[in-house]
GROMACS .gro file of C-alpha atoms in nm:
model
  308
    1MET     CA    1   2.148  -2.566   1.459
    2GLY     CA    2   2.390  -2.268   1.455
    3GLU     CA    3   2.493  -2.083   1.770
    4PRO     CA    4   2.295  -1.763   1.690
    5ARG     CA    5   1.979  -1.967   1.652
    6ARG     CA    6   2.050  -2.156   1.975
    7ALA     CA    7   2.098  -1.823   2.154
    8ALA     CA    8   1.768  -1.692   2.017
    9VAL     CA    9   1.585  -2.001   2.137
   10ARG     CA   10   1.745  -1.969   2.482
   11ALA     CA   11   1.631  -1.605   2.494
   12ALA     CA   12   1.282  -1.713   2.396
   13ALA     CA   13   1.280  -1.958   2.688
   14ILE     CA   14   1.323  -1.672   2.932
   15VAL     CA   15   1.029  -1.483   2.785
   16LEU     CA   16   0.782  -1.740   2.669
   17GLY     CA   17   0.833  -2.030   2.908
   18ALA     CA   18   0.916  -2.393   2.847
   19GLY     CA   19   0.609  -2.481   2.641
   20ALA     CA   20   0.652  -2.202   2.389
   21CYS     CA   21   1.028  -2.250   2.383
   22TYR     CA   22   0.978  -2.614   2.287
   23CYS     CA   23   0.757  -2.496   2.002
   24LEU     CA   24   1.025  -2.250   1.888
   25TRP     CA   25   1.295  -2.520   1.918
   26ARG     CA   26   1.090  -2.753   1.700
   27LEU     CA   27   1.037  -2.480   1.442
   28ALA     CA   28   1.406  -2.390   1.434
   29ALA     CA   29   1.547  -2.742   1.433
   30GLY     CA   30   1.266  -2.940   1.274
   31GLY     CA   31   1.284  -2.755   0.944
   32ARG     CA   32   1.645  -2.862   0.887
   33ARG     CA   33   1.575  -3.220   0.993
   34GLY     CA   34   1.288  -3.224   0.748
   35GLN     CA   35   1.517  -3.105   0.470
   36ARG     CA   36   1.764  -3.386   0.543
   37ALA     CA   37   1.500  -3.658   0.566
   38ALA     CA   38   1.483  -3.864   0.251
   39ALA     CA   39   1.108  -3.925   0.266
   40GLY     CA   40   0.971  -3.681   0.524
   41ALA     CA   41   0.669  -3.458   0.479
   42ALA     CA   42   0.741  -3.087   0.472
   43ARG     CA   43   0.642  -2.903   0.785
   44GLY     CA   44   0.390  -2.619   0.748
   45PRO     CA   45   0.430  -2.282   0.916
   46PRO     CA   46   0.286  -2.237   1.265
   47SER     CA   47  -0.075  -2.130   1.288
   48ASP     CA   48  -0.236  -1.884   1.525
   49ASN     CA   49  -0.431  -2.178   1.666
   50SER     CA   50  -0.121  -2.331   1.826
   51PRO     CA   51  -0.135  -2.379   2.206
   52PRO     CA   52  -0.149  -2.026   2.349
   53VAL     CA   53   0.112  -1.879   2.577
   54SER     CA   54  -0.031  -1.723   2.894
   55THR     CA   55   0.037  -1.370   2.771
   56HIS     CA   56  -0.186  -1.187   3.018
   57THR     CA   57   0.067  -1.252   3.295
   58MET     CA   58   0.364  -1.111   3.099
   59ASP     CA   59   0.515  -0.808   3.269
   60ALA     CA   60   0.705  -0.520   3.108
   61ASP     CA   61   1.038  -0.699   3.149
   62ALA     CA   62   0.912  -1.009   2.971
   63LEU     CA   63   0.760  -0.805   2.689
   64GLN     CA   64   1.085  -0.611   2.652
   65LYS     CA   65   1.283  -0.934   2.617
   66LEU     CA   66   1.036  -1.054   2.355
   67ILE     CA   67   1.072  -0.729   2.158
   68HIS     CA   68   1.452  -0.759   2.180
   69LEU     CA   69   1.425  -1.116   2.051
   70LEU     CA   70   1.224  -0.990   1.756
   71GLN     CA   71   1.501  -0.742   1.680
   72ALA     CA   72   1.786  -0.986   1.727
   73THR     CA   73   1.674  -1.280   1.516
   74ASP     CA   74   1.642  -1.307   1.140
   75ASP     CA   75   1.480  -1.650   1.162
   76PRO     CA   76   1.128  -1.608   1.017
   77LEU     CA   77   0.987  -1.897   1.221
   78ILE     CA   78   1.100  -1.742   1.548
   79GLN     CA   79   0.981  -1.401   1.427
   80GLU     CA   80   0.637  -1.546   1.359
   81GLN     CA   81   0.608  -1.697   1.708
   82ALA     CA   82   0.731  -1.377   1.872
   83LEU     CA   83   0.478  -1.171   1.675
   84ILE     CA   84   0.197  -1.412   1.761
   85THR     CA   85   0.283  -1.380   2.131
   86LEU     CA   86   0.300  -1.001   2.113
   87GLY     CA   87  -0.030  -0.995   1.925
   88ASN     CA   88  -0.195  -1.217   2.185
   89SER     CA   89  -0.058  -1.005   2.469
   90ALA     CA   90  -0.200  -0.694   2.300
   91ALA     CA   91  -0.550  -0.829   2.361
   92PHE     CA   92  -0.505  -0.681   2.711
   93SER     CA   93  -0.517  -0.300   2.727
   94VAL     CA   94  -0.240  -0.271   2.983
   95ASN     CA   95  -0.004  -0.454   2.750
   96GLN     CA   96  -0.096  -0.222   2.461
   97ASP     CA   97   0.050   0.070   2.655
   98ILE     CA   98   0.355  -0.126   2.768
   99ILE     CA   99   0.442  -0.238   2.414
  100ARG     CA  100   0.409   0.120   2.287
  101ASN     CA  101   0.629   0.257   2.567
  102LEU     CA  102   0.894  -0.006   2.485
  103ASP     CA  103   0.903   0.114   2.122
  104GLY     CA  104   0.745  -0.214   2.020
  105LEU     CA  105   0.519  -0.052   1.760
  106SER     CA  106   0.814   0.060   1.548
  107ILE     CA  107   0.978  -0.283   1.578
  108ILE     CA  108   0.660  -0.460   1.468
  109GLY     CA  109   0.590  -0.197   1.202
  110GLY     CA  110   0.933  -0.259   1.054
  111MET     CA  111   0.831  -0.619   0.991
  112LEU     CA  112   0.573  -0.503   0.736
  113SER     CA  113   0.856  -0.470   0.483
  114ASP     CA  114   0.980  -0.824   0.545
  115CYS     CA  115   1.005  -1.045   0.238
  116VAL     CA  116   0.836  -1.341   0.413
  117PRO     CA  117   0.456  -1.320   0.376
  118LYS     CA  118   0.386  -1.507   0.700
  119VAL     CA  119   0.600  -1.262   0.897
  120LYS     CA  120   0.414  -0.967   0.744
  121GLU     CA  121   0.080  -1.133   0.819
  122LYS     CA  122   0.168  -1.190   1.186
  123ALA     CA  123   0.297  -0.831   1.213
  124LEU     CA  124  -0.034  -0.702   1.073
  125ASN     CA  125  -0.227  -0.920   1.318
  126ALA     CA  126  -0.023  -0.783   1.609
  127LEU     CA  127  -0.072  -0.422   1.496
  128ASN     CA  128  -0.443  -0.490   1.454
  129ASN     CA  129  -0.474  -0.579   1.823
  130LEU     CA  130  -0.251  -0.289   1.922
  131SER     CA  131  -0.461  -0.046   1.715
  132MET     CA  132  -0.751  -0.072   1.958
  133ASN     CA  133  -0.567   0.200   2.153
  134ILE     CA  134  -0.598   0.564   2.036
  135LYS     CA  135  -0.241   0.653   2.131
  136ASN     CA  136  -0.116   0.346   1.948
  137GLN     CA  137  -0.309   0.451   1.638
  138GLU     CA  138  -0.116   0.778   1.637
  139GLU     CA  139   0.205   0.577   1.592
  140ILE     CA  140   0.066   0.301   1.371
  141GLN     CA  141  -0.070   0.553   1.118
  142VAL     CA  142   0.283   0.613   0.983
  143TYR     CA  143   0.274   0.257   0.847
  144MET     CA  144  -0.061   0.285   0.670
  145THR     CA  145   0.091   0.343   0.328
  146GLN     CA  146   0.289   0.021   0.368
  147VAL     CA  147  -0.020  -0.162   0.493
  148CYS     CA  148  -0.210  -0.050   0.181
  149ARG     CA  149   0.079  -0.169  -0.036
  150ASN     CA  150   0.069  -0.507   0.135
  151VAL     CA  151  -0.305  -0.536   0.073
  152GLU     CA  152  -0.263  -0.444  -0.294
  153SER     CA  153   0.033  -0.676  -0.361
  154ALA     CA  154  -0.088  -0.976  -0.161
  155PRO     CA  155  -0.247  -1.272  -0.342
  156LEU     CA  156  -0.622  -1.228  -0.377
  157ASN     CA  157  -0.814  -1.356  -0.073
  158SER     CA  158  -0.492  -1.451   0.109
  159ALA     CA  159  -0.448  -1.442   0.486
  160LEU     CA  160  -0.200  -1.158   0.437
  161GLN     CA  161  -0.453  -0.950   0.246
  162LEU     CA  162  -0.725  -1.010   0.504
  163ALA     CA  163  -0.489  -0.919   0.788
  164GLY     CA  164  -0.415  -0.588   0.619
  165LEU     CA  165  -0.784  -0.516   0.565
  166ARG     CA  166  -0.861  -0.589   0.931
  167LEU     CA  167  -0.600  -0.337   1.040
  168LEU     CA  168  -0.732  -0.077   0.794
  169THR     CA  169  -1.081  -0.135   0.933
  170ASN     CA  170  -0.965  -0.041   1.283
  171MET     CA  171  -0.763   0.253   1.155
  172SER     CA  172  -1.063   0.389   0.962
  173VAL     CA  173  -1.313   0.389   1.249
  174THR     CA  174  -1.238   0.759   1.291
  175SER     CA  175  -1.177   0.990   0.997
  176ASP     CA  176  -0.832   1.098   1.116
  177TYR     CA  177  -0.641   0.878   0.872
  178HIS     CA  178  -0.887   0.837   0.584
  179HIS     CA  179  -0.673   1.055   0.357
  180LYS     CA  180  -0.398   0.794   0.373
  181MET     CA  181  -0.627   0.543   0.196
  182ILE     CA  182  -0.743   0.757  -0.097
  183ASN     CA  183  -0.499   0.603  -0.346
  184SER     CA  184  -0.612   0.253  -0.244
  185ILE     CA  185  -0.982   0.306  -0.318
  186PRO     CA  186  -0.954   0.148  -0.668
  187CYS     CA  187  -0.789  -0.155  -0.505
  188PHE     CA  188  -1.067  -0.181  -0.246
  189LEU     CA  189  -1.333  -0.179  -0.516
  190HIS     CA  190  -1.139  -0.438  -0.716
  191LEU     CA  191  -1.134  -0.666  -0.410
  192LEU     CA  192  -1.506  -0.604  -0.364
  193SER     CA  193  -1.565  -0.712  -0.723
  194GLU     CA  194  -1.328  -1.009  -0.741
  195GLY     CA  195  -1.286  -1.134  -0.384
  196THR     CA  196  -1.453  -1.416  -0.196
  197GLU     CA  197  -1.740  -1.338   0.041
  198ARG     CA  198  -1.494  -1.321   0.330
  199THR     CA  199  -1.282  -1.064   0.147
  200GLN     CA  200  -1.590  -0.870   0.034
  201ILE     CA  201  -1.719  -0.838   0.390
  202GLN     CA  202  -1.382  -0.719   0.519
  203VAL     CA  203  -1.328  -0.462   0.244
  204LEU     CA  204  -1.685  -0.336   0.283
  205LYS     CA  205  -1.612  -0.263   0.649
  206VAL     CA  206  -1.335  -0.030   0.531
  207LEU     CA  207  -1.552   0.126   0.259
  208VAL     CA  208  -1.844   0.188   0.496
  209ASN     CA  209  -1.608   0.367   0.735
  210LEU     CA  210  -1.466   0.578   0.452
  211SER     CA  211  -1.809   0.659   0.308
  212ALA     CA  212  -1.924   0.800   0.644
  213ASN     CA  213  -1.672   1.081   0.596
  214PRO     CA  214  -1.804   1.360   0.366
  215ALA     CA  215  -1.447   1.449   0.269
  216MET     CA  216  -1.413   1.107   0.102
  217THR     CA  217  -1.737   1.124  -0.099
  218ARG     CA  218  -1.597   1.254  -0.427
  219HIS     CA  219  -1.302   1.014  -0.416
  220LEU     CA  220  -1.537   0.719  -0.372
  221LEU     CA  221  -1.786   0.837  -0.636
  222ARG     CA  222  -1.508   0.880  -0.894
  223ALA     CA  223  -1.379   0.526  -0.846
  224GLN     CA  224  -1.480   0.269  -1.107
  225MET     CA  225  -1.670  -0.048  -1.033
  226PRO     CA  226  -1.901  -0.155  -1.318
  227SER     CA  227  -2.021  -0.460  -1.122
  228LEU     CA  228  -2.134  -0.263  -0.814
  229LEU     CA  229  -2.502  -0.310  -0.898
  230LEU     CA  230  -2.463  -0.688  -0.859
  231LEU     CA  231  -2.421  -0.648  -0.483
  232PHE     CA  232  -2.777  -0.517  -0.442
  233ASP     CA  233  -2.953  -0.845  -0.504
  234THR     CA  234  -3.184  -1.053  -0.286
  235CYS     CA  235  -2.962  -1.360  -0.325
  236ILE     CA  236  -2.647  -1.185  -0.197
  237ASN     CA  237  -2.500  -1.284   0.141
  238ARG     CA  238  -2.684  -1.080   0.407
  239ASP     CA  239  -2.365  -0.941   0.563
  240ILE     CA  240  -2.245  -0.822   0.222
  241LEU     CA  241  -2.584  -0.679   0.127
  242LEU     CA  242  -2.625  -0.483   0.452
  243ARG     CA  243  -2.281  -0.326   0.423
  244ALA     CA  244  -2.326  -0.249   0.052
  245LEU     CA  245  -2.653  -0.070   0.137
  246ALA     CA  246  -2.485   0.120   0.421
  247PHE     CA  247  -2.207   0.224   0.180
  248ALA     CA  248  -2.464   0.354  -0.072
  249ALA     CA  249  -2.672   0.525   0.198
  250ASN     CA  250  -2.369   0.710   0.335
  251LEU     CA  251  -2.272   0.835  -0.011
  252LYS     CA  252  -2.626   0.948  -0.093
  253LYS     CA  253  -2.653   1.132   0.237
  254ASN     CA  254  -2.321   1.310   0.184
  255MET     CA  255  -2.419   1.409  -0.169
  256ASN     CA  256  -2.742   1.562  -0.047
  257ASN     CA  257  -2.550   1.761   0.212
  258GLU     CA  258  -2.310   1.905  -0.046
  259ASP     CA  259  -2.296   2.282  -0.080
  260GLY     CA  260  -2.393   2.317  -0.444
  261THR     CA  261  -2.448   2.053  -0.709
  262MET     CA  262  -2.227   1.762  -0.800
  263ILE     CA  263  -2.061   1.814  -1.138
  264GLN     CA  264  -2.174   1.507  -1.323
  265ASP     CA  265  -1.937   1.537  -1.617
  266GLN     CA  266  -1.635   1.456  -1.399
  267TYR     CA  267  -1.753   1.099  -1.343
  268SER     CA  268  -1.700   0.817  -1.594
  269GLU     CA  269  -1.976   0.577  -1.697
  270ASP     CA  270  -1.820   0.295  -1.492
  271SER     CA  271  -1.797   0.508  -1.178
  272VAL     CA  272  -1.979   0.454  -0.853
  273PHE     CA  273  -2.156   0.785  -0.917
  274PHE     CA  274  -2.314   0.660  -1.241
  275THR     CA  275  -2.439   0.342  -1.073
  276LEU     CA  276  -2.594   0.512  -0.773
  277CYS     CA  277  -2.695   0.851  -0.913
  278ARG     CA  278  -2.662   0.933  -1.282
  279ASP     CA  279  -2.810   0.617  -1.429
  280SER     CA  280  -3.017   0.541  -1.122
  281THR     CA  281  -3.309   0.350  -1.277
  282PRO     CA  282  -3.146   0.002  -1.245
  283PHE     CA  283  -3.041   0.086  -0.888
  284ALA     CA  284  -3.391   0.207  -0.803
  285GLN     CA  285  -3.532  -0.120  -0.940
  286LYS     CA  286  -3.293  -0.316  -0.718
  287LEU     CA  287  -3.401  -0.114  -0.416
  288ALA     CA  288  -3.769  -0.168  -0.495
  289SER     CA  289  -3.710  -0.542  -0.503
  290LEU     CA  290  -3.520  -0.532  -0.173
  291LEU     CA  291  -3.819  -0.370  -0.002
  292HIS     CA  292  -3.965  -0.722  -0.005
  293HIS     CA  293  -3.653  -0.877   0.148
  294PRO     CA  294  -3.736  -1.094   0.453
  295ASP     CA  295  -3.467  -0.928   0.667
  296THR     CA  296  -3.583  -0.623   0.863
  297GLU     CA  297  -3.240  -0.456   0.871
  298VAL     CA  298  -3.209  -0.484   0.494
  299LYS     CA  299  -3.546  -0.313   0.447
  300GLU     CA  300  -3.448  -0.040   0.695
  301GLN     CA  301  -3.130   0.036   0.497
  302VAL     CA  302  -3.330   0.049   0.172
  303VAL     CA  303  -3.577   0.295   0.326
  304ARG     CA  304  -3.283   0.504   0.448
  305ILE     CA  305  -3.155   0.533   0.092
  306LEU     CA  306  -3.495   0.606  -0.061
  307THR     CA  307  -3.570   0.881   0.189
  308GLN     CA  308  -3.238   1.064   0.148
   0.00000   0.00000   0.00000
């Protein structure tokens, strides 16, 4: 192990305690031992389910040392553990303010451009916890373009992609930063069409938030998703179905509140507008069938759409 790496591990000991330091030492040294072993199994990256550090007791000095460690090291394994610890500490509101005041948001945000996917994922997870704070959101919003790029470039259904979508969900709870996601709407609908159920649920959380904003209505209606109608089926996962209905209900409500008529010619045949409005007979048939769905919330969302 080189001297810089030894120094980084020693610094981590001060901040994280003996248990976490041992974990970092194993990550830093074990990888090289594994490379030298003739018949050893490759070690996987650390998971967020590793034994937790007691982060709620970390004071400002300890958090500052951890942020400095994140700046000082270029070892991705140490970066991951530092980001995990910062993310865990951000579960406590007092630490969210401390990390912001120590310029930790910009340090973590800078990791979103890292070439190591696991580092980017852990940075997104940390920012996700930190984004529960309104003042933190004001600083995190400068990284939203990069977050959207990470979501778009990440492998489909990957942990990195889901981490980005979780952060965008928090950042889209209010309409303040919706405009920063306009260019990513086609990507969101692609993920809704091609992703696993887990990905579909997460991207629908973002889309429901966006669709609640009247200023986003035309952008969403113009986007293309020929397979959208498939989501409104009785056999669809309930969590997906409920959110898809909420998405449609929000758009229909906003359209009805428009000053003037929607110009139909500006929407292509594969657009969301054509599915929900222009060629609405298949959609109406789907809704009629869902009125007999056994779930009360599903039927309530259908009635909401039909009575718009």
